[in-house]
PDB file of C-alpha atoms in Angstrom:
ATOM      1  CA  MET B1174     101.192-180.049   2.798  1.00 64.00           C
ATOM      2  CA  GLU B1175     102.180-180.003  -0.850  1.00 74.00           C
ATOM      3  CA  THR B1176      99.983-178.648  -3.607  1.00 66.00           C
ATOM      4  CA  ALA B1177     100.013-179.190  -7.345  1.00 75.00           C
ATOM      5  CA  VAL B1178      98.735-176.273  -9.386  1.00 72.00           C
ATOM      6  CA  SER B1179      96.122-178.541 -10.966  1.00 74.00           C
ATOM      7  CA  ASP B1180      94.656-179.308  -7.504  1.00 82.00           C
ATOM      8  CA  ARG B1181      93.674-175.692  -6.810  1.00 87.00           C
ATOM      9  CA  THR B1182      91.583-173.002  -8.435  1.00 89.00           C
ATOM     10  CA  PRO B1183      93.408-170.143 -10.177  1.00 83.00           C
ATOM     11  CA  ARG B1184      92.352-167.803  -7.360  1.00 85.00           C
ATOM     12  CA  GLU B1185      93.771-170.155  -4.699  1.00 87.00           C
ATOM     13  CA  ILE B1186      97.060-170.508  -6.568  1.00 85.00           C
ATOM     14  CA  ALA B1187      97.305-166.724  -7.008  1.00 84.00           C
ATOM     15  CA  ARG B1188      96.829-166.281  -3.250  1.00 86.00           C
ATOM     16  CA  ILE B1189      99.606-168.809  -2.511  1.00 87.00           C
ATOM     17  CA  ILE B1190     102.015-167.114  -4.926  1.00 86.00           C
ATOM     18  CA  LYS B1191     101.248-163.575  -3.721  1.00 86.00           C
ATOM     19  CA  THR B1192     101.779-164.634  -0.116  1.00 88.00           C
ATOM     20  CA  ALA B1193     104.981-166.577  -0.825  1.00 90.00           C
ATOM     21  CA  VAL B1194     106.531-163.796  -2.940  1.00 89.00           C
ATOM     22  CA  SER B1195     106.707-161.197  -0.206  1.00 89.00           C
ATOM     23  CA  PRO B1196     107.305-158.573   0.824  1.00 93.00           C
ATOM     24  CA  ARG B1197     106.667-157.094  -2.594  1.00 94.00           C
ATOM     25  CA  PRO B1198     107.752-153.504  -3.281  1.00 94.00           C
ATOM     26  CA  ILE B1199     104.982-151.120  -4.259  1.00 96.00           C
ATOM     27  CA  ALA B1200     105.122-148.822  -7.259  1.00 95.00           C
ATOM     28  CA  TRP B1201     102.713-145.913  -6.791  1.00 98.00           C
ATOM     29  CA  ILE B1202     102.392-145.078 -10.450  1.00 98.00           C
ATOM     30  CA  SER B1203     101.223-141.764 -11.827  1.00 98.00           C
ATOM     31  CA  THR B1204     100.084-141.421 -15.432  1.00 98.00           C
ATOM     32  CA  VAL B1205      98.040-139.088 -17.629  1.00 97.00           C
ATOM     33  CA  ASP B1206      95.356-140.093 -20.100  1.00 95.00           C
ATOM     34  CA  GLY B1207      94.729-138.682 -23.568  1.00 94.00           C
ATOM     35  CA  ASP B1208      92.397-136.022 -22.134  1.00 94.00           C
ATOM     36  CA  GLY B1209      95.033-134.804 -19.682  1.00 95.00           C
ATOM     37  CA  VAL B1210      93.431-136.366 -16.583  1.00 95.00           C
ATOM     38  CA  ASP B1211      96.053-137.701 -14.194  1.00 95.00           C
ATOM     39  CA  ASN B1212      95.830-141.070 -12.479  1.00 96.00           C
ATOM     40  CA  LEU B1213      97.592-142.521  -9.435  1.00 98.00           C
ATOM     41  CA  ALA B1214      97.477-146.207  -8.483  1.00 97.00           C
ATOM     42  CA  PRO B1215      99.556-148.735  -6.507  1.00 97.00           C
ATOM     43  CA  PHE B1216     101.046-151.884  -8.058  1.00 96.00           C
ATOM     44  CA  SER B1217     102.772-154.513  -5.941  1.00 94.00           C
ATOM     45  CA  SER B1218     103.835-156.562  -8.956  1.00 92.00           C
ATOM     46  CA  TYR B1219     106.817-154.294  -9.535  1.00 95.00           C
ATOM     47  CA  ASN B1220     110.611-154.483  -9.676  1.00 95.00           C
ATOM     48  CA  TYR B1221     113.631-153.515 -11.739  1.00 96.00           C
ATOM     49  CA  VAL B1222     115.218-155.564 -14.524  1.00 94.00           C
ATOM     50  CA  SER B1223     118.252-153.484 -15.415  1.00 92.00           C
ATOM     51  CA  SER B1224     120.334-151.063 -13.355  1.00 88.00           C
ATOM     52  CA  ARG B1225     123.212-149.843 -15.554  1.00 89.00           C
ATOM     53  CA  GLU B1226     120.656-148.566 -18.057  1.00 94.00           C
ATOM     54  CA  PRO B1227     117.803-148.583 -15.552  1.00 97.00           C
ATOM     55  CA  VAL B1228     114.531-150.240 -16.504  1.00 98.00           C
ATOM     56  CA  VAL B1229     111.675-150.934 -14.098  1.00 98.00           C
ATOM     57  CA  LEU B1230     108.560-153.002 -14.675  1.00 97.00           C
ATOM     58  CA  PHE B1231     105.082-153.470 -13.306  1.00 97.00           C
ATOM     59  CA  ASN B1232     102.303-155.767 -14.353  1.00 95.00           C
ATOM     60  CA  SER B1233      98.557-155.640 -14.270  1.00 93.00           C
ATOM     61  CA  PRO B1234      95.614-157.874 -15.154  1.00 88.00           C
ATOM     62  CA  ASN B1235      94.951-158.023 -18.885  1.00 84.00           C
ATOM     63  CA  ASP B1236      91.375-159.208 -18.827  1.00 73.00           C
ATOM     64  CA  ALA B1237      89.869-159.452 -22.289  1.00 59.00           C
ATOM     65  CA  ASN B1238      86.403-158.863 -20.808  1.00 60.00           C
ATOM     66  CA  GLY B1239      87.242-156.034 -18.412  1.00 65.00           C
ATOM     67  CA  GLY B1240      90.049-154.464 -20.436  1.00 77.00           C
ATOM     68  CA  LEU B1241      93.145-152.819 -19.039  1.00 88.00           C
ATOM     69  CA  LYS B1242      93.230-150.715 -15.904  1.00 91.00           C
ATOM     70  CA  ASP B1243      93.762-146.978 -16.394  1.00 93.00           C
ATOM     71  CA  THR B1244      97.463-147.028 -15.423  1.00 95.00           C
ATOM     72  CA  PRO B1245      98.797-149.558 -17.961  1.00 96.00           C
ATOM     73  CA  ARG B1246      96.467-148.197 -20.652  1.00 95.00           C
ATOM     74  CA  ASN B1247      97.753-144.652 -20.059  1.00 96.00           C
ATOM     75  CA  ALA B1248     101.387-145.827 -19.977  1.00 98.00           C
ATOM     76  CA  LEU B1249     100.929-147.572 -23.329  1.00 97.00           C
ATOM     77  CA  ASP B1250      98.930-144.747 -24.935  1.00 97.00           C
ATOM     78  CA  ILE B1251     101.074-141.817 -23.747  1.00 98.00           C
ATOM     79  CA  GLY B1252     104.396-143.654 -23.387  1.00 98.00           C
ATOM     80  CA  GLU B1253     105.267-142.184 -19.981  1.00 98.00           C
ATOM     81  CA  PHE B1254     104.739-142.919 -16.300  1.00 98.00           C
ATOM     82  CA  ALA B1255     106.275-142.046 -12.932  1.00 98.00           C
ATOM     83  CA  VAL B1256     107.049-144.530 -10.160  1.00 98.00           C
ATOM     84  CA  ASN B1257     106.638-142.922  -6.742  1.00 98.00           C
ATOM     85  CA  VAL B1258     108.229-144.907  -3.898  1.00 98.00           C
ATOM     86  CA  VAL B1259     105.811-145.586  -1.032  1.00 97.00           C
ATOM     87  CA  THR B1260     107.107-144.904   2.473  1.00 97.00           C
ATOM     88  CA  GLU B1261     105.354-145.291   5.819  1.00 96.00           C
ATOM     89  CA  PRO B1262     103.952-141.712   5.981  1.00 97.00           C
ATOM     90  CA  LEU B1263     102.194-142.330   2.630  1.00 98.00           C
ATOM     91  CA  LEU B1264     100.819-145.803   3.409  1.00 97.00           C
ATOM     92  CA  GLU B1265      97.235-144.844   4.186  1.00 97.00           C
ATOM     93  CA  ARG B1266      96.876-142.516   1.188  1.00 98.00           C
ATOM     94  CA  MET B1267      98.492-145.067  -1.127  1.00 97.00           C
ATOM     95  CA  ASP B1268      96.054-147.754   0.032  1.00 96.00           C
ATOM     96  CA  HIS B1269      93.104-145.390  -0.446  1.00 96.00           C
ATOM     97  CA  SER B1270      94.228-144.660  -4.025  1.00 97.00           C
ATOM     98  CA  ALA B1271      93.556-148.315  -4.955  1.00 94.00           C
ATOM     99  CA  GLU B1272      89.825-147.542  -4.830  1.00 93.00           C
ATOM    100  CA  SER B1273      88.211-147.390  -8.266  1.00 89.00           C
ATOM    101  CA  LEU B1274      87.290-143.917  -9.454  1.00 90.00           C
ATOM    102  CA  PRO B1275      85.619-142.801 -12.684  1.00 89.00           C
ATOM    103  CA  PRO B1276      88.290-142.105 -15.350  1.00 81.00           C
ATOM    104  CA  GLU B1277      87.560-138.363 -15.281  1.00 87.00           C
ATOM    105  CA  GLU B1278      88.472-138.097 -11.581  1.00 92.00           C
ATOM    106  CA  SER B1279      92.016-137.998 -10.205  1.00 95.00           C
ATOM    107  CA  GLU B1280      93.350-139.980  -7.254  1.00 96.00           C
ATOM    108  CA  PHE B1281      95.722-137.091  -6.493  1.00 97.00           C
ATOM    109  CA  ASP B1282      92.672-135.066  -5.438  1.00 96.00           C
ATOM    110  CA  GLU B1283      90.801-137.986  -3.869  1.00 96.00           C
ATOM    111  CA  VAL B1284      93.610-139.008  -1.501  1.00 97.00           C
ATOM    112  CA  GLY B1285      95.073-135.535  -0.899  1.00 97.00           C
ATOM    113  CA  VAL B1286      98.599-135.711  -2.256  1.00 98.00           C
ATOM    114  CA  THR B1287     100.377-132.832  -3.961  1.00 98.00           C
ATOM    115  CA  ARG B1288     101.208-132.849  -7.666  1.00 98.00           C
ATOM    116  CA  ALA B1289     104.734-131.838  -8.629  1.00 98.00           C
ATOM    117  CA  ASP B1290     106.152-131.450 -12.123  1.00 98.00           C
ATOM    118  CA  CYS B1291     108.497-134.027 -13.537  1.00 98.00           C
ATOM    119  CA  CYS B1292     111.615-132.911 -15.414  1.00 98.00           C
ATOM    120  CA  ARG B1293     111.637-135.193 -18.466  1.00 98.00           C
ATOM    121  CA  ILE B1294     108.051-136.409 -18.802  1.00 98.00           C
ATOM    122  CA  ASP B1295     104.636-134.726 -18.901  1.00 98.00           C
ATOM    123  CA  VAL B1296     103.221-136.690 -15.981  1.00 98.00           C
ATOM    124  CA  PRO B1297     102.856-135.327 -12.432  1.00 98.00           C
ATOM    125  CA  ARG B1298     104.699-136.970  -9.565  1.00 98.00           C
ATOM    126  CA  VAL B1299     103.761-137.209  -5.887  1.00 98.00           C
ATOM    127  CA  ALA B1300     105.556-134.290  -4.221  1.00 98.00           C
ATOM    128  CA  GLU B1301     105.532-136.089  -0.856  1.00 98.00           C
ATOM    129  CA  ALA B1302     107.339-139.168  -2.248  1.00 98.00           C
ATOM    130  CA  ALA B1303     110.939-139.526  -1.046  1.00 98.00           C
ATOM    131  CA  VAL B1304     111.946-141.015  -4.408  1.00 98.00           C
ATOM    132  CA  THR B1305     110.302-140.793  -7.834  1.00 98.00           C
ATOM    133  CA  MET B1306     111.530-142.346 -11.074  1.00 98.00           C
ATOM    134  CA  GLU B1307     110.428-140.720 -14.321  1.00 98.00           C
ATOM    135  CA  CYS B1308     109.973-143.402 -16.984  1.00 98.00           C
ATOM    136  CA  THR B1309     109.390-143.624 -20.714  1.00 98.00           C
ATOM    137  CA  LEU B1310     107.839-146.750 -22.167  1.00 98.00           C
ATOM    138  CA  TYR B1311     110.531-149.296 -23.037  1.00 98.00           C
ATOM    139  CA  ASP B1312     108.299-152.204 -24.020  1.00 98.00           C
ATOM    140  CA  SER B1313     105.292-154.268 -22.978  1.00 97.00           C
ATOM    141  CA  MET B1314     104.588-157.969 -23.029  1.00 96.00           C
ATOM    142  CA  GLU B1315     101.609-160.210 -22.356  1.00 94.00           C
ATOM    143  CA  VAL B1316     102.225-163.105 -19.963  1.00 92.00           C
ATOM    144  CA  HIS B1317      99.114-165.285 -19.720  1.00 89.00           C
ATOM    145  CA  ASP B1318      96.495-163.055 -18.053  1.00 87.00           C
ATOM    146  CA  ARG B1319      98.892-160.189 -17.200  1.00 91.00           C
ATOM    147  CA  LEU B1320     100.380-157.290 -19.118  1.00 95.00           C
ATOM    148  CA  MET B1321     103.957-156.446 -18.158  1.00 96.00           C
ATOM    149  CA  VAL B1322     104.937-152.811 -18.758  1.00 98.00           C
ATOM    150  CA  LEU B1323     108.624-151.866 -18.797  1.00 98.00           C
ATOM    151  CA  GLY B1324     109.826-148.303 -18.374  1.00 98.00           C
ATOM    152  CA  GLU B1325     113.244-146.813 -19.006  1.00 98.00           C
ATOM    153  CA  VAL B1326     114.180-144.565 -16.087  1.00 98.00           C
ATOM    154  CA  GLU B1327     115.034-141.128 -17.482  1.00 98.00           C
ATOM    155  CA  TYR B1328     115.326-139.101 -14.266  1.00 98.00           C
ATOM    156  CA  VAL B1329     115.224-139.754 -10.508  1.00 97.00           C
ATOM    157  CA  HIS B1330     114.036-137.353  -7.796  1.00 98.00           C
ATOM    158  CA  VAL B1331     115.489-138.072  -4.341  1.00 98.00           C
ATOM    159  CA  ASP B1332     114.599-136.175  -1.166  1.00 97.00           C
ATOM    160  CA  ASP B1333     117.771-134.842   0.483  1.00 97.00           C
ATOM    161  CA  ASP B1334     116.491-136.100   3.848  1.00 96.00           C
ATOM    162  CA  THR B1335     117.014-139.706   2.687  1.00 96.00           C
ATOM    163  CA  LEU B1336     120.703-139.192   1.846  1.00 96.00           C
ATOM    164  CA  THR B1337     123.913-139.915   3.723  1.00 96.00           C
ATOM    165  CA  ASP B1338     127.123-138.880   1.970  1.00 96.00           C
ATOM    166  CA  GLY B1339     125.198-138.394  -1.269  1.00 94.00           C
ATOM    167  CA  GLN B1340     123.691-141.911  -1.322  1.00 95.00           C
ATOM    168  CA  ILE B1341     120.208-143.092  -0.360  1.00 96.00           C
ATOM    169  CA  ASP B1342     120.399-144.398   3.192  1.00 95.00           C
ATOM    170  CA  GLN B1343     117.916-147.251   3.648  1.00 92.00           C
ATOM    171  CA  ARG B1344     117.693-146.357   7.349  1.00 92.00           C
ATOM    172  CA  LYS B1345     116.098-143.063   6.260  1.00 95.00           C
ATOM    173  CA  LEU B1346     113.726-144.604   3.726  1.00 95.00           C
ATOM    174  CA  PRO B1347     110.989-146.611   5.513  1.00 95.00           C
ATOM    175  CA  THR B1348     109.627-148.312   2.396  1.00 96.00           C
ATOM    176  CA  VAL B1349     106.325-150.179   2.451  1.00 96.00           C
ATOM    177  CA  GLY B1350     105.943-153.711   1.121  1.00 95.00           C
ATOM    178  CA  ARG B1351     102.852-155.736   0.271  1.00 95.00           C
ATOM    179  CA  LEU B1352     102.251-159.075   1.952  1.00 94.00           C
ATOM    180  CA  GLY B1353      99.600-161.700   1.290  1.00 89.00           C
ATOM    181  CA  GLY B1354      95.975-160.960   2.114  1.00 87.00           C
ATOM    182  CA  PRO B1355      95.210-157.470   3.443  1.00 90.00           C
ATOM    183  CA  TYR B1356      98.648-156.941   4.979  1.00 93.00           C
ATOM    184  CA  TYR B1357     101.499-154.485   4.479  1.00 95.00           C
ATOM    185  CA  THR B1358     104.905-154.265   6.115  1.00 94.00           C
ATOM    186  CA  VAL B1359     107.354-151.418   6.667  1.00 93.00           C
ATOM    187  CA  SER B1360     111.075-151.974   6.224  1.00 85.00           C
ATOM    188  CA  ASP B1361     112.822-152.631   9.508  1.00 81.00           C
ATOM    189  CA  ILE B1362     116.589-152.718   9.213  1.00 82.00           C
ATOM    190  CA  THR B1363     118.365-155.841  10.479  1.00 84.00           C
ATOM    191  CA  GLU B1364     122.002-155.223  11.311  1.00 81.00           C
ATOM    192  CA  PHE B1365     123.868-158.010   9.565  1.00 80.00           C
ATOM    193  CA  GLU B1366     127.338-158.060   8.132  1.00 78.00           C
ATOM    194  CA  ARG B1367     127.354-159.768   4.751  1.00 77.00           C
ATOM    195  CA  GLN B1368     129.973-162.488   4.434  1.00 80.00           C
ATOM    196  CA  PHE B1369     130.763-161.833   0.766  1.00 75.00           C
TER     197      PHE B1369
END
């Protein structure tokens, strides 16, 4: 079967794209609003765009009627956010944090994860996360119905248990990825010797 974009509804096309672009890494992003209330939410539209001077990005719906979600709004308003890497032990709590809460309530409390201080930004991080990247706002950009938020990585927290010879060992970091529909996957290492 072949499908032209014009033959499907926007929702159907979005489902095809989200399923085809998988597994998608998940950024569990913590932010703080102007009143000092912290927020924690997962975003599977996330990746990095620069590594020498590290910059990561996530995107979120930019619905003129519904407005921005708390996370991108806080990142733009405050200029800081933390990306907590989701691993298998955190999967259930991460998924639960996607539930909508009133802005005055914190997902940290709702899902039962521990706040830890960041070193360079005034946003809490998830203490249980094996890796957290502290970010300052680099830029933002609207792409059709989405807002892309880019963050310059200022500091990285890495759990010693994930290291081998001072480097992150992927075999010790069971990251979670988002698939199409209601599905997730956990990284499963395939032994393969690259040819180049």
